[in-house]
Coordinates of C-alpha atoms in Angstrom, one line a residue:
Chain A
M41 CA -16.8 66.8 103.5
A42 CA -19.6 64.4 104.4
E43 CA -19.6 65.8 108.0
T44 CA -19.9 69.4 107.0
L45 CA -22.7 68.5 104.7
A46 CA -24.5 66.6 107.4
E47 CA -24.0 69.6 109.8
S48 CA -25.3 72.1 107.3
A49 CA -28.3 69.9 106.7
A50 CA -29.1 69.5 110.4
P51 CA -31.8 72.2 110.7
R52 CA -33.8 70.3 108.1
P53 CA -36.1 67.4 109.1
A54 CA -33.9 64.4 109.9
A55 CA -36.2 62.2 107.9
V56 CA -34.5 63.2 104.7
G57 CA -31.7 60.7 104.4
P58 CA -28.6 61.8 102.5
A59 CA -28.8 58.9 100.0
E60 CA -32.5 59.2 99.2
A61 CA -32.7 59.7 95.5
R62 CA -35.1 62.5 94.6
R63 CA -36.8 62.4 91.2
P64 CA -37.3 65.5 89.1
P65 CA -40.9 66.8 89.3
M66 CA -43.3 64.9 87.1
S67 CA -44.1 66.7 84.0
V68 CA -47.7 66.2 82.7
V69 CA -47.5 65.9 79.0
G70 CA -50.2 63.9 77.3
P71 CA -51.9 64.9 74.0
V72 CA -55.0 66.1 75.9
A73 CA -53.0 68.1 78.5
W74 CA -50.8 69.6 75.7
A75 CA -53.9 70.6 73.7
R76 CA -55.5 72.1 76.7
A77 CA -52.4 74.2 77.6
S78 CA -51.5 75.3 74.1
L79 CA -54.7 75.4 72.1
F80 CA -57.6 76.0 74.5
S81 CA -56.1 77.9 77.4
S82 CA -58.5 80.9 77.0
W83 CA -61.6 81.7 75.0
W84 CA -59.5 83.8 72.7
S85 CA -57.0 81.1 72.0
T86 CA -59.9 78.6 71.5
A87 CA -61.5 80.9 68.9
I88 CA -58.3 81.2 66.9
T89 CA -57.7 77.4 67.1
L90 CA -61.2 76.7 65.8
A91 CA -60.9 79.3 63.0
L92 CA -57.5 78.0 61.8
A93 CA -58.7 74.4 62.1
Y94 CA -61.7 75.2 59.9
L95 CA -59.4 76.9 57.2
L96 CA -57.0 74.0 57.4
V97 CA -59.7 71.4 56.9
R98 CA -61.3 73.4 54.0
W99 CA -58.0 73.7 52.3
A100 CA -57.0 70.1 52.8
M101 CA -60.4 69.0 51.4
G102 CA -60.0 71.2 48.4
L103 CA -56.5 69.8 47.7
V104 CA -57.8 66.2 48.0
D105 CA -60.6 67.1 45.6
W106 CA -58.3 68.6 43.1
A107 CA -55.4 66.1 43.3
F108 CA -57.4 62.9 43.6
I109 CA -61.2 62.9 43.5
N110 CA -61.7 65.2 40.4
A111 CA -58.4 64.3 38.8
I112 CA -58.1 62.8 35.3
W113 CA -55.3 60.2 35.0
S114 CA -55.3 59.5 31.3
V115 CA -56.8 60.8 28.1
P116 CA -57.4 59.0 24.7
V117 CA -54.9 59.7 21.9
N118 CA -56.1 60.0 18.3
D119 CA -54.7 58.4 15.2
Q120 CA -52.1 61.2 14.6
G121 CA -50.8 60.7 18.1
I122 CA -52.3 63.9 19.5
A123 CA -53.8 63.7 22.9
Q124 CA -57.5 64.5 23.2
T125 CA -57.5 66.8 26.2
Q126 CA -61.1 68.0 26.1
A127 CA -62.0 66.1 29.2
C128 CA -59.2 67.9 31.1
R129 CA -60.3 71.3 29.8
A130 CA -63.9 70.6 30.8
L131 CA -62.7 70.4 34.4
E132 CA -61.8 74.1 34.3
G133 CA -59.3 73.7 37.1
R134 CA -61.5 71.8 39.5
G135 CA -59.4 68.7 39.2
A136 CA -55.8 68.0 38.3
C137 CA -55.1 66.7 34.8
W138 CA -52.5 64.1 35.7
A139 CA -52.8 62.8 32.2
V140 CA -50.2 65.3 31.2
I141 CA -47.7 63.5 33.4
T142 CA -48.7 60.0 32.3
E143 CA -48.4 61.2 28.7
K144 CA -45.3 63.3 29.0
Y145 CA -43.2 61.8 31.8
R146 CA -40.7 60.3 29.5
F147 CA -40.1 63.7 27.8
I148 CA -39.7 65.4 31.2
L149 CA -37.3 62.8 32.5
F150 CA -35.2 62.2 29.4
G151 CA -35.8 65.4 27.2
T152 CA -35.1 65.0 23.6
Y153 CA -33.0 61.9 23.9
P154 CA -33.9 59.5 21.1
Y155 CA -37.1 57.7 22.2
D156 CA -36.0 54.1 21.7
Q157 CA -32.8 54.8 23.6
H158 CA -34.5 56.0 26.8
W159 CA -33.2 53.0 28.7
R160 CA -29.7 54.6 28.6
P161 CA -30.5 57.8 30.5
L162 CA -32.8 55.7 32.8
L163 CA -29.9 53.5 33.6
C164 CA -27.7 56.5 34.2
I165 CA -30.3 57.9 36.7
L166 CA -30.4 54.6 38.5
L167 CA -26.6 54.5 38.5
F168 CA -26.4 57.9 40.0
I169 CA -28.9 57.0 42.7
G170 CA -27.0 53.8 43.4
L171 CA -23.8 55.8 43.7
Y172 CA -25.4 58.1 46.2
I173 CA -26.7 55.3 48.3
V174 CA -23.4 53.4 48.4
S175 CA -21.5 56.6 49.2
A176 CA -23.9 57.4 52.0
M177 CA -23.1 54.2 53.8
R178 CA -20.2 54.5 56.2
R179 CA -19.1 50.9 55.8
F180 CA -18.2 51.7 52.2
W181 CA -16.0 54.7 53.2
R182 CA -12.8 53.2 51.9
K183 CA -10.3 54.1 49.3
E184 CA -12.0 51.8 46.8
L185 CA -15.0 54.1 46.9
A186 CA -13.1 56.6 44.8
L187 CA -12.5 53.9 42.1
V188 CA -16.2 53.1 42.2
W189 CA -17.0 56.8 41.6
V190 CA -14.6 57.0 38.6
A191 CA -15.8 53.8 37.1
T192 CA -19.5 54.8 37.5
L193 CA -19.0 58.2 36.1
V194 CA -17.1 56.8 33.1
L195 CA -19.9 54.2 32.6
I196 CA -22.4 57.0 32.7
G197 CA -20.5 58.9 30.0
V198 CA -20.3 55.9 27.8
L199 CA -24.0 55.2 28.2
M200 CA -25.0 58.8 27.5
W201 CA -22.8 59.3 24.5
G202 CA -22.8 55.8 23.1
G203 CA -21.2 55.2 19.8
I204 CA -19.7 51.9 21.0
L205 CA -21.0 48.4 21.9
G206 CA -23.8 48.8 19.4
M207 CA -25.2 51.9 21.1
P208 CA -25.8 54.6 18.5
Y209 CA -24.0 57.9 19.2
V210 CA -26.2 60.6 20.8
P211 CA -24.8 64.1 20.7
Q212 CA -24.8 66.1 23.9
E213 CA -27.4 68.6 22.4
R214 CA -30.0 65.9 22.6
W215 CA -29.4 64.9 26.3
G216 CA -31.9 66.2 28.7
G217 CA -34.2 66.0 31.7
L218 CA -33.3 64.5 35.0
A219 CA -30.1 62.9 33.7
I220 CA -28.7 66.4 32.9
T221 CA -29.7 67.7 36.3
L222 CA -28.0 64.8 38.1
I223 CA -24.9 65.1 35.9
L224 CA -24.6 68.8 36.6
A225 CA -25.2 68.4 40.3
T226 CA -23.1 65.4 40.9
F227 CA -20.0 66.5 39.0
G228 CA -20.6 70.0 40.5
I229 CA -20.4 68.7 44.1
A230 CA -17.7 66.2 43.4
F231 CA -15.3 68.7 41.9
A232 CA -16.4 71.9 43.8
F233 CA -15.9 70.3 47.2
P234 CA -12.2 69.4 47.0
L235 CA -11.5 72.7 45.2
A236 CA -13.3 74.5 48.0
V237 CA -11.2 72.8 50.6
L238 CA -8.0 73.8 48.8
V239 CA -9.2 77.4 48.4
A240 CA -10.3 77.6 52.1
L241 CA -6.9 76.3 53.2
G242 CA -5.1 78.7 50.7
R243 CA -7.0 81.6 52.1
R244 CA -5.4 80.9 55.5
S245 CA -2.0 80.3 54.0
R246 CA 1.0 82.2 55.2
M247 CA 2.2 82.5 51.6
P248 CA 1.0 85.9 50.3
A249 CA 0.7 84.8 46.6
I250 CA -1.5 81.8 47.4
K251 CA -3.6 83.8 49.9
T252 CA -4.2 86.7 47.5
L253 CA -5.1 84.3 44.6
C254 CA -7.7 82.5 46.8
I255 CA -9.2 85.8 48.1
V256 CA -9.4 87.2 44.5
Y257 CA -11.0 84.0 43.3
V258 CA -13.6 83.9 46.0
E259 CA -14.5 87.6 45.9
L260 CA -14.7 87.7 42.1
I261 CA -16.9 84.6 41.8
R262 CA -19.1 85.5 44.7
G263 CA -19.6 89.0 43.4
V264 CA -21.4 88.0 40.2
P265 CA -24.7 86.0 39.8
L266 CA -24.5 82.4 38.6
I267 CA -26.6 83.4 35.5
S268 CA -23.9 85.9 34.4
L269 CA -21.3 83.2 34.8
L270 CA -23.3 80.8 32.7
F271 CA -23.8 83.5 30.1
M272 CA -20.1 84.1 30.0
A273 CA -19.4 80.4 29.7
S274 CA -21.8 79.9 26.9
V275 CA -21.6 83.2 24.9
M276 CA -18.4 85.1 25.7
F277 CA -15.9 82.2 26.3
P278 CA -16.2 80.8 22.8
L279 CA -15.3 84.2 21.4
F280 CA -11.8 83.8 22.9
L281 CA -11.3 80.4 21.4
P282 CA -9.5 80.0 18.1
E283 CA -11.7 79.5 15.0
G284 CA -13.2 76.1 14.7
M285 CA -12.3 75.0 18.2
N286 CA -15.4 74.3 20.3
I287 CA -15.7 73.1 23.8
D288 CA -18.9 71.2 24.6
K289 CA -21.6 73.6 25.9
L290 CA -22.5 71.3 28.8
L291 CA -18.9 71.1 29.9
R292 CA -18.6 74.9 29.9
A293 CA -21.8 75.2 32.0
Q294 CA -20.5 72.5 34.3
V295 CA -17.2 74.3 34.8
A296 CA -19.1 77.5 35.6
I297 CA -21.2 75.7 38.2
I298 CA -18.2 74.1 39.8
L299 CA -16.3 77.4 40.1
F300 CA -19.4 79.1 41.4
A301 CA -20.2 76.5 44.0
A302 CA -16.6 76.2 45.1
A303 CA -16.4 79.8 46.0
Y304 CA -19.3 79.5 48.3
L305 CA -18.2 76.2 49.8
A306 CA -14.8 77.6 50.4
E307 CA -16.2 80.3 52.7
V308 CA -18.3 77.8 54.6
I309 CA -15.2 75.6 55.1
R310 CA -13.1 78.6 56.1
G311 CA -15.7 79.2 58.8
G312 CA -15.1 75.7 60.2
L313 CA -11.4 76.2 60.1
Q314 CA -11.6 79.4 62.1
A315 CA -13.8 77.8 64.7
L316 CA -11.0 75.5 65.8
S317 CA -8.9 76.6 68.7
R318 CA -5.3 77.5 68.2
G319 CA -4.4 74.8 70.6
Q320 CA -5.4 72.1 68.1
Y321 CA -2.8 73.5 65.6
E322 CA -0.2 73.8 68.3
A323 CA -0.7 70.3 69.7
A324 CA -0.3 68.9 66.1
D325 CA 2.8 71.0 65.5
A326 CA 4.3 70.0 68.9
L327 CA 3.9 66.3 68.0
G328 CA 5.9 66.9 64.8
L329 CA 3.0 66.3 62.3
S330 CA 3.7 67.8 58.9
Y331 CA 1.4 70.4 57.4
W332 CA -0.6 67.9 55.4
Q333 CA -0.8 65.4 58.2
K334 CA -2.0 68.1 60.6
T335 CA -4.6 69.3 58.0
G336 CA -5.8 65.8 57.1
F337 CA -6.0 64.2 60.5
I338 CA -6.6 67.0 62.9
I339 CA -7.9 70.2 61.3
L340 CA -10.2 69.2 58.4
P341 CA -12.0 66.3 60.2
Q342 CA -13.0 68.7 62.9
A343 CA -13.7 71.7 60.8
L344 CA -15.8 69.9 58.3
R345 CA -17.9 68.2 61.0
L346 CA -18.7 71.6 62.4
V347 CA -20.0 72.9 59.1
I348 CA -22.1 70.0 58.0
P349 CA -25.4 72.0 58.2
P350 CA -24.1 75.0 56.0
L351 CA -22.3 72.6 53.7
V352 CA -25.4 70.6 53.0
N353 CA -27.3 73.9 52.7
T354 CA -24.9 74.9 49.9
F355 CA -25.2 71.5 48.2
I356 CA -29.0 71.7 48.2
G357 CA -28.7 75.2 46.7
L358 CA -26.3 74.0 44.1
F359 CA -28.7 71.1 43.2
K360 CA -31.5 73.5 42.5
D361 CA -29.2 76.2 40.9
T362 CA -28.5 73.7 38.1
S363 CA -31.9 74.6 36.8
L364 CA -30.5 78.0 35.7
V365 CA -28.8 76.3 32.8
L366 CA -32.1 76.7 31.0
I367 CA -31.1 80.2 30.0
I368 CA -28.3 78.9 27.9
G369 CA -30.5 76.3 26.3
I370 CA -29.5 73.2 28.1
F371 CA -32.4 70.8 28.6
D372 CA -32.4 70.0 32.3
L373 CA -35.4 68.7 34.3
L374 CA -37.1 72.0 34.7
T375 CA -36.6 73.1 31.1
A376 CA -38.0 69.7 29.9
G377 CA -41.0 70.2 32.1
K378 CA -41.6 73.7 30.8
T379 CA -41.2 72.5 27.2
A380 CA -43.7 69.7 27.7
V381 CA -46.5 72.1 28.2
V382 CA -45.6 74.2 25.1
E383 CA -47.4 71.6 22.9
P384 CA -50.9 73.0 22.0
A385 CA -52.8 70.0 23.3
W386 CA -51.2 70.5 26.8
Q387 CA -51.1 74.2 27.1
G388 CA -52.5 75.4 30.4
F389 CA -51.5 72.3 32.4
G390 CA -48.3 73.8 33.8
V391 CA -49.3 73.4 37.4
E392 CA -49.5 69.6 37.2
V393 CA -46.1 69.5 35.5
Y394 CA -44.4 71.9 38.0
V395 CA -45.9 69.9 40.9
F396 CA -44.4 66.8 39.4
V397 CA -41.0 68.4 38.7
G398 CA -41.0 70.0 42.1
L399 CA -41.7 66.7 43.7
I400 CA -38.6 65.2 42.0
Y401 CA -36.4 68.1 43.2
F402 CA -37.9 67.8 46.7
I403 CA -37.2 64.1 46.9
F404 CA -33.5 64.6 46.2
C405 CA -33.1 67.7 48.4
F406 CA -35.1 66.2 51.3
A407 CA -33.0 63.0 51.1
M408 CA -29.8 65.1 51.3
S409 CA -31.2 67.1 54.2
R410 CA -32.2 64.0 56.2
Y411 CA -29.0 62.2 55.5
S412 CA -27.0 65.2 56.7
Q413 CA -28.9 65.3 60.0
G414 CA -28.1 61.6 60.6
L415 CA -24.5 62.2 59.6
E416 CA -24.2 65.1 62.0
V417 CA -25.4 63.1 64.9
E418 CA -23.1 60.2 63.9
L419 CA -20.0 62.2 63.4
N420 CA -20.3 64.4 66.4
R421 CA -20.9 61.6 68.8
H422 CA -17.6 62.4 70.4
R423 CA -19.0 65.7 71.6
V424 CA -21.8 64.0 73.5
R425 CA -20.9 63.2 77.0
Chain B
M153 CA 21.9 88.6 85.7
S154 CA 25.3 87.3 86.5
T155 CA 23.8 84.6 88.8
T156 CA 21.8 83.3 85.9
L157 CA 24.7 82.9 83.6
D158 CA 26.9 81.5 86.4
S159 CA 24.4 78.8 87.3
A160 CA 23.7 78.0 83.7
V161 CA 27.4 77.5 83.1
A162 CA 27.7 75.6 86.3
S163 CA 24.9 73.2 85.6
A164 CA 26.3 72.6 82.1
A165 CA 29.7 71.9 83.6
R166 CA 28.3 69.5 86.2
T167 CA 27.8 66.9 83.5
D168 CA 30.3 66.7 80.7
A169 CA 27.7 65.8 78.2
P170 CA 26.5 68.7 76.0
P171 CA 23.4 70.4 77.3
A172 CA 20.0 69.1 76.2
I173 CA 18.8 72.7 75.7
L174 CA 21.0 75.8 75.4
M175 CA 19.4 79.2 75.1
D176 CA 21.9 82.0 74.5
K177 CA 20.8 85.6 74.8
V178 CA 17.4 85.0 73.3
N179 CA 15.3 88.0 72.6
K180 CA 11.7 88.2 71.4
W181 CA 9.3 91.0 70.8
Y182 CA 5.5 91.1 70.2
G183 CA 5.3 94.2 68.1
A184 CA 7.0 96.8 70.3
M185 CA 6.6 94.7 73.5
H186 CA 9.9 93.1 74.6
V187 CA 8.8 89.8 76.0
L188 CA 12.1 87.9 76.3
R189 CA 15.2 89.9 77.2
D190 CA 18.6 88.2 76.9
V191 CA 17.3 84.9 78.2
S192 CA 20.2 82.5 78.7
L193 CA 19.5 79.1 80.0
S194 CA 21.3 75.8 79.8
V195 CA 19.5 72.6 80.8
A196 CA 21.6 69.4 81.2
E197 CA 20.3 66.0 80.1
G198 CA 18.2 64.6 82.8
E199 CA 17.9 67.9 84.6
R200 CA 14.5 69.0 86.0
V201 CA 13.9 72.7 85.8
V202 CA 10.9 74.5 87.2
V203 CA 10.2 78.0 85.8
C204 CA 8.1 80.3 87.9
G205 CA 7.2 84.0 87.9
P206 CA 4.2 86.3 87.7
S207 CA 1.8 86.1 84.8
G208 CA 3.1 87.9 81.7
S209 CA 6.7 87.3 82.7
G210 CA 7.5 85.4 79.6
K211 CA 7.7 81.9 81.1
S212 CA 5.4 80.3 78.6
T213 CA 6.9 82.2 75.7
M214 CA 10.3 81.0 76.7
I215 CA 9.4 77.3 76.7
R216 CA 7.3 77.7 73.6
C217 CA 10.4 79.0 71.8
I218 CA 12.1 75.7 72.5
N219 CA 9.9 73.8 70.0
R220 CA 9.2 76.9 68.0
L221 CA 5.6 77.4 68.7
E222 CA 6.9 80.9 69.0
Q223 CA 9.8 82.2 67.0
H224 CA 12.6 84.1 68.8
Q225 CA 14.2 87.0 66.9
E226 CA 17.6 87.2 68.4
G227 CA 20.0 84.8 70.1
R228 CA 20.5 81.1 69.6
I229 CA 18.5 78.1 70.8
I230 CA 20.2 74.7 70.5
V231 CA 18.1 71.6 71.3
D232 CA 19.6 68.2 71.5
G233 CA 22.6 69.5 69.5
M234 CA 20.5 71.0 66.7
E235 CA 20.1 74.7 66.3
L236 CA 16.6 76.1 65.8
T237 CA 16.7 77.9 62.5
D238 CA 14.4 78.4 59.6
D239 CA 15.6 75.1 58.3
L240 CA 12.4 73.0 58.5
R241 CA 14.3 69.7 58.6
N242 CA 15.9 70.7 61.9
L243 CA 12.5 71.8 63.2
D244 CA 10.9 68.5 62.4
A245 CA 13.8 66.7 64.1
I246 CA 13.6 68.8 67.2
R247 CA 9.8 68.5 67.5
R248 CA 10.2 64.7 67.3
E249 CA 12.5 64.9 70.4
V250 CA 10.6 67.4 72.4
G251 CA 7.2 66.5 73.9
M252 CA 4.9 69.2 75.1
V253 CA 2.0 69.3 77.6
F254 CA -0.4 72.3 77.4
Q255 CA -2.4 74.1 80.0
S256 CA -5.6 73.4 78.1
F257 CA -4.7 69.8 77.3
N258 CA -5.3 70.2 73.6
L259 CA -6.3 66.6 73.0
F260 CA -7.9 65.9 69.6
P261 CA -11.6 65.7 70.5
H262 CA -12.6 63.7 67.4
L263 CA -10.1 60.9 68.1
T264 CA -10.3 58.3 70.9
V265 CA -7.7 58.4 73.6
L266 CA -5.9 55.6 72.0
E267 CA -5.9 57.3 68.6
N268 CA -4.7 60.5 70.2
C269 CA -1.7 58.5 71.4
T270 CA -0.9 56.5 68.3
L271 CA -1.4 59.2 65.6
A272 CA 2.1 60.8 65.8
P273 CA 4.0 57.5 66.4
I274 CA 2.3 56.0 63.3
W275 CA 2.7 59.0 61.0
V276 CA 5.8 60.8 62.3
R277 CA 7.8 57.9 63.6
R278 CA 6.4 55.5 60.9
M279 CA 5.7 52.9 63.5
P280 CA 3.4 49.9 62.6
K281 CA -0.1 50.5 64.0
K282 CA 0.0 47.4 66.2
D283 CA 3.3 48.5 67.8
A284 CA 2.0 52.0 68.3
E285 CA -1.1 50.7 70.0
E286 CA 1.0 48.5 72.3
L287 CA 3.2 51.4 73.2
A288 CA 0.2 53.7 73.8
M289 CA -1.4 51.1 76.1
E290 CA 1.9 50.9 78.0
Y291 CA 2.0 54.6 78.6
L292 CA -1.7 54.8 79.3
T293 CA -1.1 52.1 82.0
R294 CA 1.7 54.2 83.4
V295 CA -0.5 57.2 83.7
K296 CA -3.1 54.9 85.2
I297 CA -5.9 55.2 82.7
P298 CA -5.6 52.2 80.4
E299 CA -9.4 51.5 80.8
Q300 CA -10.2 54.8 79.1
A301 CA -8.4 54.0 75.9
R302 CA -11.5 53.6 73.8
K303 CA -13.3 56.7 75.1
F304 CA -13.2 60.2 73.6
P305 CA -11.4 62.9 75.4
G306 CA -14.7 64.8 76.1
Q307 CA -15.8 61.8 78.2
L308 CA -12.9 62.1 80.7
S309 CA -12.3 64.5 83.6
G310 CA -9.8 67.3 83.3
G311 CA -7.2 65.4 85.3
Q312 CA -7.6 62.3 83.2
Q313 CA -7.4 64.4 80.0
Q314 CA -4.1 65.9 81.1
R315 CA -2.7 62.5 81.9
V316 CA -3.7 61.4 78.4
A317 CA -1.9 64.4 77.1
I318 CA 1.2 63.4 79.0
A319 CA 0.9 59.8 77.6
R320 CA 0.4 61.2 74.1
A321 CA 3.6 63.2 74.3
L322 CA 5.5 60.3 75.8
C323 CA 4.5 57.9 73.0
M324 CA 6.8 59.9 70.8
K325 CA 9.6 58.8 73.1
P326 CA 10.9 62.4 73.5
K327 CA 14.2 63.2 75.1
I328 CA 12.8 66.4 76.6
M329 CA 9.4 67.2 78.0
L330 CA 8.0 70.7 78.3
F331 CA 5.1 71.4 80.6
D332 CA 3.3 74.7 80.1
E333 CA 1.3 75.3 83.3
P334 CA -0.1 71.7 83.2
T335 CA -2.3 72.0 86.3
S336 CA -3.5 75.6 86.0
A337 CA -6.8 74.6 84.2
L338 CA -7.6 71.8 86.6
D339 CA -10.0 71.6 89.6
P340 CA -8.1 71.4 92.9
E341 CA -8.9 67.8 93.5
M342 CA -7.4 66.8 90.1
I343 CA -4.1 68.6 90.5
K344 CA -2.5 65.9 92.6
E345 CA -3.1 63.1 90.1
V346 CA -1.4 65.1 87.4
L347 CA 1.5 66.1 89.7
D348 CA 1.9 62.5 90.7
T349 CA 2.3 61.5 87.1
M350 CA 4.9 64.2 86.6
V351 CA 6.8 63.1 89.7
M352 CA 6.8 59.6 88.4
L353 CA 8.1 60.9 85.0
A354 CA 10.8 62.9 86.8
D355 CA 11.9 59.7 88.6
T356 CA 12.6 58.1 85.2
G357 CA 15.3 60.6 84.5
M358 CA 13.5 62.6 81.8
T359 CA 14.8 66.0 81.0
M360 CA 11.9 68.3 82.0
I361 CA 11.1 72.0 82.0
C362 CA 8.0 72.8 83.8
V363 CA 6.3 76.2 84.0
T364 CA 4.2 75.9 87.2
H365 CA 3.2 77.6 90.4
E366 CA 3.1 74.3 92.3
M367 CA 5.8 75.0 94.8
G368 CA 5.4 71.7 96.5
F369 CA 6.2 70.0 93.2
A370 CA 9.2 72.3 92.6
R371 CA 10.6 71.4 96.0
Q372 CA 10.0 67.7 95.4
V373 CA 11.5 67.2 92.0
A374 CA 13.3 70.3 90.7
D375 CA 17.1 70.3 90.3
R376 CA 16.8 74.0 89.7
V377 CA 14.2 76.7 89.9
V378 CA 14.3 79.6 87.5
F379 CA 12.4 82.8 88.4
M380 CA 11.4 85.1 85.6
D381 CA 10.0 88.6 85.7
R382 CA 9.3 91.0 82.8
G383 CA 10.9 88.8 80.2
E384 CA 14.2 88.1 82.0
I385 CA 15.6 85.5 84.2
V386 CA 16.0 87.2 87.5
E387 CA 17.2 84.4 89.7
S388 CA 17.9 80.7 89.5
G389 CA 19.2 78.1 91.9
T390 CA 18.2 75.0 93.8
P391 CA 14.6 75.1 95.2
D392 CA 16.1 75.7 98.6
Q393 CA 18.1 78.7 97.5
V394 CA 15.3 80.3 95.6
F395 CA 12.4 79.7 98.0
N396 CA 14.3 80.1 101.3
D397 CA 16.9 82.7 100.4
P398 CA 15.7 85.0 97.7
K399 CA 18.3 87.6 96.7
T400 CA 16.2 90.1 94.8
D401 CA 13.2 92.1 95.9
R402 CA 11.2 91.0 92.8
L403 CA 11.5 87.3 93.9
K404 CA 10.7 88.2 97.5
T405 CA 7.5 90.0 96.4
F406 CA 6.5 87.2 94.2
L407 CA 7.1 84.5 96.9
S408 CA 5.1 86.5 99.4
Q409 CA 2.2 86.7 97.0
I410 CA 2.4 83.0 96.1
L411 CA 2.6 82.0 99.8
R412 CA -0.2 84.3 100.8
G413 CA -2.3 82.7 98.1
H414 CA -1.7 79.2 99.5

């Protein structure tokens, strides 16, 4: 081999030794070089760059003016507890009235939960966030984590309802705000995901009854909007119940959300199952693994890794879809925000409230997104050579 | 056809022990296509059988019927004294005793080499993890890649992956090994390392059925060569008989094509 190479290379100058390492050509990428090439390569390009830069700076300055420089952070409150918002109104939109947030943030976060008991939903929110953080760390991925989840969720239930340990009972109708959003989203994902795995597996089952059941479920649920499911859960479902029997409204909405999300997740997971080569199934069969061993050790770990991006996409969608419960009168974060500006003193300051609420949604969704990107790299390390 | 049955009976008679694998008039169809026609084959314990034939002749389908990756529709298949039926307990027992190596390796890419080898012993054989790892290292040493145990399959060359696949199958301590064109997906320079591993395995007295076009390997280790064409066993005999004294035109044509190719 070496000889033939040397021969074929003979016509070339002998100075090039066979072992001389050649570097790839140098690429010139500095900020200045980049800007020259991409932004100022021609007079036309330069003109567009300058025009857009001008607009960008104008807009950014306007935003800073509105959000910080002209903003009002607090307003006086009179003897009757009514906020004096004349200063805010005098701004006429030139500055943000953040006073609505400083005044109303407890209502937005906790809804109509009794004021002196706000520490309970606050603790629940912190418990949820703690639960997310612990679950996100790989070193806690053990069987005990399931127990931690059960214990935390039970604790959250106890805190929200109360009625024991000297905490007064708070009926579900008075829960609200961020705690409701987190409850709906967390229980939604925690139950929809395992259900979706089963449905996805069932849809590929060789047993016709199971397969048909799963297909009908997915197609039925996917075929209707979440809003109509929520309506059915809140309005129609109680009609079928015997007189006097009443299932909690939040629970009904929760079940509707779980069923809805599971249908979508099942299709995402099925996509992952189909992406695996038949050889993986055959190799597992040939080794004598049982169906559940094959599924648990070989098929699902690979299939789920493949679909992390669309899975998280659906999770994020689910998180925001929980805001639709407002149409059946459940007081989630968005509804609480909307209600906060109904009060006459604060009418007209919706933008500030929606920015605030949007920021909270964004923090949770962005955290999910960033975490999933890290997870994807981590779990697919075996595919990197 | 009669030569097939004669030699099948003869090889079964050579040893008094019951055959490791007995296929009796096995038929299989894919839709209307008849892919196995009255295939009868008896493989004695410790016998090494090489199956060759043109592509689409049913070689792979035949050996995949032995551990029921494919289901036959007529005839009987008895493996290690157990008949392959719809009874799942029998199937599990047979799959435990029959190891298989695939053309495309089919290693589990998300598990390390060591985990690939220990998974089935731990969960199917209920072996303690430590013992399974020792066993896996022993076989990885035998296929000469113990230093790769902590890597993922994707980090190995094709030849190394196929040797891992062999070690993975051996970790189940099977009585019978099936090879389905184990070198066909490999670059030429890696074929030898895999064949060497298979020769080494043959020397241990393992019962083997190999679908392969490697005639050198067949001559070196096979007790018997079976030639298949269009779903039936056309000829079978010692490598010498089959390669040097083909009886049928079909085998003659096949051999001339193979030899021209080499």
